CSV table of N, CA and C in Angstrom, one decimal:
chain,number,residue,atom,x,y,z
A,1,MET,N,6.2,5.1,18.5
A,1,MET,CA,5.5,5.7,17.4
A,1,MET,C,4.2,6.0,17.8
A,2,LYS,N,3.8,7.4,17.7
A,2,LYS,CA,2.4,7.9,18.0
A,2,LYS,C,1.5,7.7,16.7
A,3,ASN,N,2.1,8.2,15.6
A,3,ASN,CA,1.1,8.2,14.5
A,3,ASN,C,1.9,7.1,13.5
A,4,ILE,N,1.4,6.1,13.4
A,4,ILE,CA,2.2,5.0,12.5
A,4,ILE,C,2.2,5.4,11.0
A,5,PHE,N,1.0,6.0,10.6
A,5,PHE,CA,1.1,6.3,9.1
A,5,PHE,C,2.2,7.2,8.7
A,6,ASN,N,2.0,8.5,9.2
A,6,ASN,CA,3.1,9.5,8.9
A,6,ASN,C,4.5,9.1,9.2
A,7,GLU,N,4.6,8.8,10.6
A,7,GLU,CA,6.1,8.4,11.1
A,7,GLU,C,6.6,7.4,10.2
A,8,SER,N,6.1,6.2,9.6
A,8,SER,CA,6.6,5.3,9.1
A,8,SER,C,6.8,5.8,7.7
A,9,ILE,N,6.1,6.6,7.1
A,9,ILE,CA,6.6,7.1,5.7
A,9,ILE,C,7.7,8.1,5.8
A,10,ALA,N,7.8,9.0,7.0
A,10,ALA,CA,9.1,9.6,7.2
A,10,ALA,C,10.0,8.9,7.2
A,11,MET,N,10.0,7.9,8.1
A,11,MET,CA,11.2,7.0,8.2
A,11,MET,C,11.9,6.4,7.1
A,12,VAL,N,10.9,6.0,6.1
A,12,VAL,CA,11.2,5.5,4.8
A,12,VAL,C,11.8,6.6,3.9
A,13,GLU,N,11.1,7.7,3.8
A,13,GLU,CA,11.8,9.0,3.3
A,13,GLU,C,13.2,9.1,3.6
A,14,ASP,N,13.4,8.8,4.9
A,14,ASP,CA,15.0,8.9,5.5
A,14,ASP,C,15.8,7.6,5.3
A,15,GLY,N,15.4,6.8,4.4
A,15,GLY,CA,16.0,5.6,4.2
A,15,GLY,C,16.0,4.2,4.9
A,16,ALA,N,15.0,4.3,5.7
A,16,ALA,CA,14.7,3.1,6.6
A,16,ALA,C,14.0,2.1,5.5
A,17,ARG,N,14.2,0.8,5.8
A,17,ARG,CA,13.8,-0.5,5.1
A,17,ARG,C,12.4,-0.7,5.6
A,18,PHE,N,11.6,-1.4,4.9
A,18,PHE,CA,10.4,-1.9,5.5
A,18,PHE,C,9.7,-3.2,4.9
A,19,LYS,N,9.0,-3.7,5.5
A,19,LYS,CA,8.2,-5.0,4.9
A,19,LYS,C,7.0,-5.0,5.4
A,20,ILE,N,5.9,-5.1,4.7
A,20,ILE,CA,4.5,-5.1,5.2
A,20,ILE,C,3.9,-6.7,4.7
A,21,GLY,N,3.2,-7.3,5.7
A,21,GLY,CA,2.5,-8.4,5.6
A,21,GLY,C,1.1,-8.2,5.9
A,22,PHE,N,0.4,-8.4,4.6
A,22,PHE,CA,-1.2,-8.1,4.9
A,22,PHE,C,-1.8,-9.4,5.6
A,23,VAL,N,-1.7,-10.5,5.2
A,23,VAL,CA,-2.2,-11.6,5.8
A,23,VAL,C,-2.0,-11.8,7.4
A,24,ASP,N,-0.7,-11.7,7.7
A,24,ASP,CA,-0.2,-11.6,9.1
A,24,ASP,C,-0.4,-10.3,9.7
A,25,ARG,N,-0.8,-9.4,9.2
A,25,ARG,CA,-1.0,-8.1,9.5
A,25,ARG,C,0.3,-7.2,10.3
A,26,THR,N,1.5,-7.3,9.7
A,26,THR,CA,2.4,-6.8,10.2
A,26,THR,C,3.2,-5.5,9.4
A,27,LEU,N,4.0,-4.9,10.1
A,27,LEU,CA,5.0,-3.9,9.5
A,27,LEU,C,6.2,-3.9,10.3
A,28,LYS,N,7.2,-4.1,9.5
A,28,LYS,CA,8.7,-4.1,10.1
A,28,LYS,C,9.3,-2.9,9.6
A,29,ILE,N,9.9,-2.1,10.2
A,29,ILE,CA,10.7,-1.1,9.7
A,29,ILE,C,12.1,-1.3,10.3
A,30,ASN,N,13.2,-1.3,9.3
A,30,ASN,CA,14.5,-1.7,9.8
A,30,ASN,C,14.5,-2.9,10.6
A,31,GLY,N,13.7,-3.8,10.6
A,31,GLY,CA,13.8,-5.3,11.3
A,31,GLY,C,13.0,-5.1,12.7
A,32,LYS,N,12.4,-4.0,13.0
A,32,LYS,CA,11.7,-4.1,14.2
A,32,LYS,C,10.2,-4.0,13.9
A,33,LEU,N,9.4,-4.8,14.6
A,33,LEU,CA,7.9,-5.1,14.4
A,33,LEU,C,7.4,-3.7,15.1
A,34,VAL,N,6.7,-3.0,14.1
A,34,VAL,CA,5.8,-1.9,14.6
A,34,VAL,C,4.4,-2.2,14.6
A,35,ILE,N,3.9,-3.1,13.8
A,35,ILE,CA,2.7,-3.4,13.9
A,35,ILE,C,2.8,-5.1,13.9
A,36,ASN,N,2.2,-5.7,14.9
A,36,ASN,CA,2.1,-7.2,15.1
A,36,ASN,C,0.9,-7.7,15.1
A,37,ASN,N,0.6,-8.7,14.3
A,37,ASN,CA,-0.9,-9.1,14.2
A,37,ASN,C,-1.8,-8.0,14.3
A,38,GLY,N,-1.8,-7.0,13.7
A,38,GLY,CA,-2.8,-5.9,13.8
A,38,GLY,C,-2.7,-5.0,14.9
A,39,GLU,N,-1.7,-5.3,15.9
A,39,GLU,CA,-1.6,-4.4,17.1
A,39,GLU,C,-0.5,-3.7,17.2
A,40,PHE,N,-0.8,-2.4,17.6
A,40,PHE,CA,0.3,-1.4,17.6
A,40,PHE,C,0.2,-0.5,18.6
A,41,GLU,N,1.0,0.3,18.9
A,41,GLU,CA,1.1,1.3,20.0
A,41,GLU,C,0.8,2.9,19.2
A,42,GLY,N,0.0,3.5,20.0
A,42,GLY,CA,-0.3,5.0,19.4
A,42,GLY,C,-1.6,4.8,18.5
A,43,GLU,N,-1.6,5.9,17.6
A,43,GLU,CA,-2.7,5.8,16.6
A,43,GLU,C,-2.3,5.5,15.3
A,44,SER,N,-3.3,5.1,14.4
A,44,SER,CA,-2.9,4.7,13.0
A,44,SER,C,-2.6,6.0,12.4
A,45,GLY,N,-3.3,7.2,12.5
A,45,GLY,CA,-2.8,8.3,11.8
A,45,GLY,C,-3.4,8.5,10.3
A,46,LEU,N,-4.2,7.7,10.3
A,46,LEU,CA,-5.0,7.6,8.8
A,46,LEU,C,-5.8,8.9,8.7
A,47,PRO,N,-5.4,9.8,7.6
A,47,PRO,CA,-6.1,11.0,7.5
A,47,PRO,C,-7.6,10.7,6.9
A,48,ALA,N,-8.5,11.3,7.6
A,48,ALA,CA,-9.9,11.0,7.5
A,48,ALA,C,-10.5,11.3,6.2
A,49,GLU,N,-9.7,12.4,5.3
A,49,GLU,CA,-10.4,12.6,3.9
A,49,GLU,C,-10.1,11.5,3.0
A,50,LEU,N,-9.0,10.6,3.6
A,50,LEU,CA,-8.5,9.5,2.8
A,50,LEU,C,-9.4,8.1,3.2
A,51,THR,N,-10.0,8.1,4.1
A,51,THR,CA,-10.9,7.0,4.5
A,51,THR,C,-12.3,7.0,4.2
A,52,GLU,N,-12.7,8.2,3.7
A,52,GLU,CA,-14.2,8.6,3.5
A,52,GLU,C,-14.4,7.6,2.1
A,53,ASN,N,-13.5,7.6,1.2
A,53,ASN,CA,-13.8,6.6,0.1
A,53,ASN,C,-12.6,5.8,0.0
A,54,VAL,N,-12.4,4.9,0.6
A,54,VAL,CA,-11.3,3.9,0.7
A,54,VAL,C,-10.7,3.4,-0.6
A,55,LEU,N,-11.7,2.9,-1.4
A,55,LEU,CA,-11.3,2.4,-2.6
A,55,LEU,C,-10.8,3.4,-3.5
A,56,GLU,N,-11.3,4.4,-3.6
A,56,GLU,CA,-10.7,5.7,-4.5
A,56,GLU,C,-9.4,6.1,-3.9
A,57,SER,N,-9.3,6.3,-2.6
A,57,SER,CA,-7.9,6.6,-2.1
A,57,SER,C,-6.9,5.6,-2.5
A,58,ILE,N,-7.3,4.3,-2.6
A,58,ILE,CA,-6.2,3.3,-2.9
A,58,ILE,C,-6.0,3.6,-4.5
A,59,GLU,N,-7.0,3.9,-5.1
A,59,GLU,CA,-6.7,3.9,-6.5
A,59,GLU,C,-5.9,4.9,-6.9
A,60,ASN,N,-6.0,6.3,-6.1
A,60,ASN,CA,-4.9,7.4,-6.4
A,60,ASN,C,-3.6,7.1,-6.1
A,61,MET,N,-3.5,6.4,-4.8
A,61,MET,CA,-2.1,6.1,-4.3
A,61,MET,C,-1.4,4.9,-5.2
A,62,TYR,N,-2.3,3.9,-5.7
A,62,TYR,CA,-1.8,3.1,-6.6
A,62,TYR,C,-1.2,3.9,-7.9
A,63,PHE,N,-1.8,4.8,-8.4
A,63,PHE,CA,-1.5,5.6,-9.6
A,63,PHE,C,-0.1,6.2,-9.2
A,64,GLN,N,0.0,6.9,-8.1
A,64,GLN,CA,1.2,7.2,-7.8
A,64,GLN,C,2.5,6.3,-7.6
A,65,TYR,N,2.0,5.1,-6.9
A,65,TYR,CA,3.0,4.0,-6.8
A,65,TYR,C,3.6,3.6,-8.2
A,66,LYS,N,2.4,3.3,-9.1
A,66,LYS,CA,2.6,2.7,-10.3
A,66,LYS,C,3.7,3.7,-11.2
A,67,HIS,N,3.5,4.9,-11.0
A,67,HIS,CA,4.3,5.9,-11.6
A,67,HIS,C,5.7,6.4,-11.0
A,68,SER,N,5.8,5.8,-10.0
A,68,SER,CA,7.0,6.4,-9.1
A,68,SER,C,8.5,5.8,-9.6
A,69,ILE,N,9.5,6.6,-9.2
A,69,ILE,CA,10.8,6.4,-9.7
A,69,ILE,C,11.5,5.4,-9.0
A,70,PRO,N,11.7,4.3,-9.6
A,70,PRO,CA,12.5,3.2,-9.0
A,70,PRO,C,13.9,3.4,-8.6
A,71,SER,N,14.4,2.8,-7.6
A,71,SER,CA,15.9,3.1,-7.2
A,71,SER,C,16.5,1.6,-7.2
A,72,GLU,N,17.6,1.5,-7.2
A,72,GLU,CA,18.1,0.0,-7.1
A,72,GLU,C,17.7,-0.8,-5.9
A,73,ARG,N,17.5,-0.2,-4.7
A,73,ARG,CA,17.1,-0.9,-3.7
A,73,ARG,C,15.6,-1.1,-3.8
A,74,SER,N,14.6,-0.4,-4.6
A,74,SER,CA,13.1,-0.7,-4.6
A,74,SER,C,13.1,-1.8,-5.6
A,75,GLU,N,14.1,-2.0,-6.7
A,75,GLU,CA,14.1,-2.9,-7.8
A,75,GLU,C,14.7,-4.3,-7.2
A,76,SER,N,15.3,-4.2,-6.1
A,76,SER,CA,15.9,-5.3,-5.5
A,76,SER,C,14.9,-6.3,-4.8
A,77,LYS,N,13.8,-5.7,-4.4
A,77,LYS,CA,12.8,-6.5,-3.7
A,77,LYS,C,12.4,-7.8,-4.1
A,78,ARG,N,12.3,-8.8,-3.4
A,78,ARG,CA,11.9,-10.0,-4.2
A,78,ARG,C,10.4,-10.0,-4.3
A,79,PHE,N,9.6,-9.4,-3.4
A,79,PHE,CA,8.2,-9.8,-3.5
A,79,PHE,C,7.5,-8.4,-3.5
A,80,ARG,N,6.6,-8.2,-4.3
A,80,ARG,CA,5.7,-6.9,-4.2
A,80,ARG,C,4.2,-7.1,-4.4
A,81,TYR,N,3.5,-6.4,-3.6
A,81,TYR,CA,2.0,-6.7,-3.7
A,81,TYR,C,1.3,-6.2,-5.1
A,82,PHE,N,2.0,-5.0,-5.2
A,82,PHE,CA,1.3,-4.3,-6.5
A,82,PHE,C,2.3,-4.2,-7.5
A,83,LYS,N,1.9,-4.0,-8.7
A,83,LYS,CA,2.8,-3.8,-9.9
A,83,LYS,C,3.0,-2.5,-10.2
A,84,ALA,N,4.2,-2.1,-10.4
A,84,ALA,CA,4.7,-0.8,-10.8
A,84,ALA,C,5.5,-0.9,-12.4
A,85,LEU,N,5.4,0.4,-12.8
A,85,LEU,CA,6.0,0.4,-14.2
A,85,LEU,C,7.6,0.4,-14.1
A,86,PRO,N,8.2,-0.4,-15.1
A,86,PRO,CA,9.5,-0.2,-15.1
A,86,PRO,C,10.1,1.0,-15.5
A,87,GLU,N,11.5,1.4,-15.1
A,87,GLU,CA,11.8,2.6,-15.6
A,87,GLU,C,11.9,3.0,-17.1
A,88,HIS,N,11.9,2.2,-17.9
A,88,HIS,CA,12.1,2.4,-19.4
A,88,HIS,C,10.5,2.7,-19.8
A,89,GLU,N,9.3,2.5,-19.0
A,89,GLU,CA,8.2,2.7,-19.4
A,89,GLU,C,7.6,4.0,-18.7
A,90,LEU,N,8.2,4.7,-17.9
A,90,LEU,CA,8.0,5.8,-17.2
A,90,LEU,C,8.0,7.0,-18.2
A,91,GLU,N,7.1,8.0,-18.3
A,91,GLU,CA,7.3,9.1,-19.3
A,91,GLU,C,8.2,10.2,-18.4
A,92,ASP,N,8.4,11.3,-19.2
A,92,ASP,CA,9.2,12.4,-18.7
A,92,ASP,C,8.7,12.9,-17.6
A,93,GLU,N,7.3,13.2,-17.6
A,93,GLU,CA,6.7,13.9,-16.4
A,93,GLU,C,6.8,12.8,-15.1
A,94,ASP,N,6.7,11.5,-15.4
A,94,ASP,CA,6.9,10.6,-14.1
A,94,ASP,C,8.4,10.9,-13.5
A,95,MET,N,9.2,10.8,-14.5
A,95,MET,CA,10.5,11.2,-13.9
A,95,MET,C,10.9,12.4,-13.0
A,96,LEU,N,10.3,13.4,-13.9
A,96,LEU,CA,10.3,14.8,-13.1
A,96,LEU,C,9.8,15.1,-11.9
A,97,TYR,N,8.4,14.6,-11.9
A,97,TYR,CA,7.7,14.7,-10.8
A,97,TYR,C,7.0,13.8,-9.8
A,98,GLY,N,7.6,12.5,-10.2
A,98,GLY,CA,7.2,11.3,-9.4
A,98,GLY,C,7.9,11.1,-8.1
A,99,GLU,N,7.7,10.4,-7.0
A,99,GLU,CA,8.0,10.2,-5.9
A,99,GLU,C,8.7,9.0,-6.0
A,100,SER,N,9.8,8.8,-4.9
A,100,SER,CA,10.5,7.5,-5.0
A,100,SER,C,9.7,6.4,-5.0
A,101,ARG,N,10.0,5.2,-5.3
A,101,ARG,CA,9.0,4.1,-5.3
A,101,ARG,C,9.0,3.6,-3.9
A,102,ASP,N,10.0,3.6,-3.1
A,102,ASP,CA,9.9,3.2,-1.7
A,102,ASP,C,8.7,3.9,-1.0
A,103,VAL,N,9.0,5.2,-1.1
A,103,VAL,CA,8.0,6.0,-0.5
A,103,VAL,C,6.5,5.7,-0.9
A,104,ALA,N,6.4,5.8,-2.2
A,104,ALA,CA,4.9,5.7,-2.6
A,104,ALA,C,4.4,4.0,-2.5
A,105,GLN,N,5.2,3.2,-2.3
A,105,GLN,CA,5.1,1.8,-1.8
A,105,GLN,C,4.5,1.6,-0.4
A,106,ILE,N,5.3,2.4,0.5
A,106,ILE,CA,4.9,2.2,1.9
A,106,ILE,C,3.5,2.8,2.3
A,107,ARG,N,3.3,4.1,1.5
A,107,ARG,CA,2.1,4.8,1.7
A,107,ARG,C,1.1,4.0,1.4
A,108,LEU,N,1.0,3.4,0.0
A,108,LEU,CA,-0.1,2.4,-0.5
A,108,LEU,C,-0.3,1.3,0.4
A,109,GLU,N,0.8,0.5,0.8
A,109,GLU,CA,0.7,-0.6,1.5
A,109,GLU,C,0.0,-0.4,2.8
A,110,LEU,N,0.8,0.6,3.4
A,110,LEU,CA,0.5,0.7,4.9
A,110,LEU,C,-1.1,1.4,5.1
A,111,PHE,N,-1.4,2.0,4.0
A,111,PHE,CA,-2.9,2.5,4.1
A,111,PHE,C,-3.7,1.4,4.1
A,112,VAL,N,-3.7,0.4,3.0
A,112,VAL,CA,-4.4,-0.8,2.9
A,112,VAL,C,-4.4,-1.6,4.1
A,113,LEU,N,-3.1,-1.6,4.8
A,113,LEU,CA,-3.1,-2.5,6.0
A,113,LEU,C,-3.8,-1.8,7.2
A,114,LEU,N,-3.6,-0.7,7.3
A,114,LEU,CA,-4.2,0.2,8.5
A,114,LEU,C,-5.7,0.4,8.2
A,115,CYS,N,-6.2,0.3,7.0
A,115,CYS,CA,-7.6,0.4,6.8
A,115,CYS,C,-8.2,-1.0,7.0
A,116,ALA,N,-7.6,-2.0,6.6
A,116,ALA,CA,-7.9,-3.3,7.0
A,116,ALA,C,-8.1,-3.6,8.5
A,117,ILE,N,-7.1,-3.2,9.2
A,117,ILE,CA,-7.0,-3.3,10.7
A,117,ILE,C,-8.1,-2.6,11.3
A,118,GLU,N,-8.4,-1.3,10.8
A,118,GLU,CA,-9.2,-0.6,11.6
A,118,GLU,C,-10.9,-0.7,11.1
A,119,ASN,N,-10.8,-1.6,10.0
A,119,ASN,CA,-12.3,-2.1,9.5
A,119,ASN,C,-12.9,-0.8,8.7
A,120,LYS,N,-11.9,0.1,8.2
A,120,LYS,CA,-12.3,0.9,7.4
A,120,LYS,C,-12.5,0.3,5.8
A,121,LEU,N,-11.8,-0.5,5.7
A,121,LEU,CA,-11.7,-1.4,4.4
A,121,LEU,C,-12.5,-2.6,4.7
A,122,VAL,N,-13.8,-2.8,4.4
A,122,VAL,CA,-14.3,-4.2,4.8
A,122,VAL,C,-14.9,-4.9,3.3
A,123,TRP,N,-14.7,-6.3,3.3
A,123,TRP,CA,-15.0,-6.9,2.2
A,123,TRP,C,-16.5,-7.1,2.1
A,124,ASP,N,-16.9,-6.5,0.7
A,124,ASP,CA,-18.1,-6.5,0.4
A,124,ASP,C,-18.3,-7.3,-0.8
A,125,GLU,N,-18.9,-8.7,-0.6
A,125,GLU,CA,-18.8,-9.5,-1.6
A,125,GLU,C,-19.5,-9.2,-2.8
A,126,GLN,N,-20.7,-8.5,-2.7
A,126,GLN,CA,-21.6,-7.9,-3.8
A,126,GLN,C,-20.9,-7.0,-4.6
A,127,ARG,N,-20.0,-6.3,-4.2
A,127,ARG,CA,-19.3,-5.0,-4.7
A,127,ARG,C,-18.0,-5.5,-5.4
A,128,MET,N,-17.3,-6.3,-4.3
A,128,MET,CA,-15.9,-6.5,-4.7
A,128,MET,C,-15.7,-7.8,-5.2
A,129,GLY,N,-16.5,-8.8,-5.2
A,129,GLY,CA,-16.0,-10.1,-5.9
A,129,GLY,C,-16.0,-11.1,-4.5
A,130,LYS,N,-15.9,-12.2,-4.9
A,130,LYS,CA,-15.7,-13.4,-4.2
A,130,LYS,C,-14.2,-13.6,-3.6
A,131,TRP,N,-13.3,-13.4,-4.3
A,131,TRP,CA,-11.8,-13.6,-4.1
A,131,TRP,C,-10.8,-12.5,-4.1
A,132,PHE,N,-11.2,-11.3,-5.0
A,132,PHE,CA,-10.5,-10.1,-5.2
A,132,PHE,C,-11.1,-9.3,-5.8
A,133,TRP,N,-10.7,-7.9,-5.6
A,133,TRP,CA,-11.4,-6.8,-6.0
A,133,TRP,C,-10.4,-6.3,-7.2
A,134,GLN,N,-10.8,-6.0,-8.4
A,134,GLN,CA,-10.0,-5.3,-9.4
A,134,GLN,C,-10.6,-3.9,-9.9
A,135,SER,N,-9.8,-2.9,-9.8
A,135,SER,CA,-10.1,-1.8,-10.1
A,135,SER,C,-10.7,-1.4,-11.6
A,136,THR,N,-11.6,-0.8,-11.6
A,136,THR,CA,-12.1,-0.4,-12.9
A,136,THR,C,-11.4,0.6,-13.6
A,137,THR,N,-10.5,1.6,-13.0
A,137,THR,CA,-9.6,2.4,-13.6
A,137,THR,C,-8.3,1.8,-14.1
A,138,ASP,N,-7.8,0.8,-13.5
A,138,ASP,CA,-6.6,0.3,-13.6
A,138,ASP,C,-6.7,-1.2,-13.5
A,139,LYS,N,-6.8,-2.0,-14.4
A,139,LYS,CA,-6.9,-3.6,-14.1
A,139,LYS,C,-5.6,-4.2,-13.3
A,140,ASP,N,-4.6,-3.3,-13.5
A,140,ASP,CA,-3.4,-4.0,-12.7
A,140,ASP,C,-3.5,-3.7,-11.2
A,141,LEU,N,-4.5,-3.1,-10.8
A,141,LEU,CA,-5.0,-2.9,-9.3
A,141,LEU,C,-5.8,-4.0,-8.8
A,142,VAL,N,-5.2,-5.0,-7.9
A,142,VAL,CA,-5.8,-5.9,-7.5
A,142,VAL,C,-5.8,-6.0,-6.1
A,143,ILE,N,-6.7,-6.2,-5.4
A,143,ILE,CA,-6.7,-6.5,-3.8
A,143,ILE,C,-7.4,-7.8,-3.5
A,144,LEU,N,-6.7,-8.6,-2.7
A,144,LEU,CA,-7.1,-10.0,-2.4
A,144,LEU,C,-7.9,-9.9,-1.1
A,145,ARG,N,-8.8,-10.8,-1.2
A,145,ARG,CA,-9.7,-10.9,0.1
A,145,ARG,C,-9.1,-11.1,1.2
A,146,ASN,N,-8.0,-12.0,1.1
A,146,ASN,CA,-7.4,-12.3,2.2
A,146,ASN,C,-6.5,-11.3,2.8
A,147,TRP,N,-6.2,-10.4,2.1
A,147,TRP,CA,-5.5,-9.2,2.7
A,147,TRP,C,-6.3,-8.3,3.6
A,148,VAL,N,-7.7,-8.3,3.2
A,148,VAL,CA,-8.6,-7.5,3.9
A,148,VAL,C,-9.2,-8.2,5.1
A,149,GLU,N,-9.7,-9.2,5.0
A,149,GLU,CA,-10.3,-10.3,6.0
A,149,GLU,C,-9.1,-10.9,7.0
A,150,LYS,N,-9.4,-10.8,8.2
A,150,LYS,CA,-8.6,-11.5,9.2
A,150,LYS,C,-8.8,-13.0,9.2
A,151,ASN,N,-7.8,-13.6,9.2
A,151,ASN,CA,-7.9,-15.3,9.1
A,151,ASN,C,-8.3,-15.7,10.2
């Protein structure tokens, strides 16, 4: 994989399964480790315009994820880092224009992971708090300090 961000999203769009681990800094796609302990081959592929204001980009991706369209597969996942709306709470506009939950989820989670690995998301205790950061635009969006800082 040369461009981790875009190629991983494309694989999930094509039906691949994925699992991200923030604390151990891993990405598995179809059971194969693509990122292991923060190490990967190729480039992250993070779009520069999204890394200029990382927290704002995360808030935008989180909104898309929260309003994404769930599938049987996305709903069967046992663990999720972020909260999304259940199907019965989605509005008509979400159902018409929203993207699949799996795609929105990998975009958001992989962005957070890669930004942490590449030190584009750095914990600032003054601005972000001691243990977690909570968005002011959506209180459901929380990022834990141990997701960002390497143990």
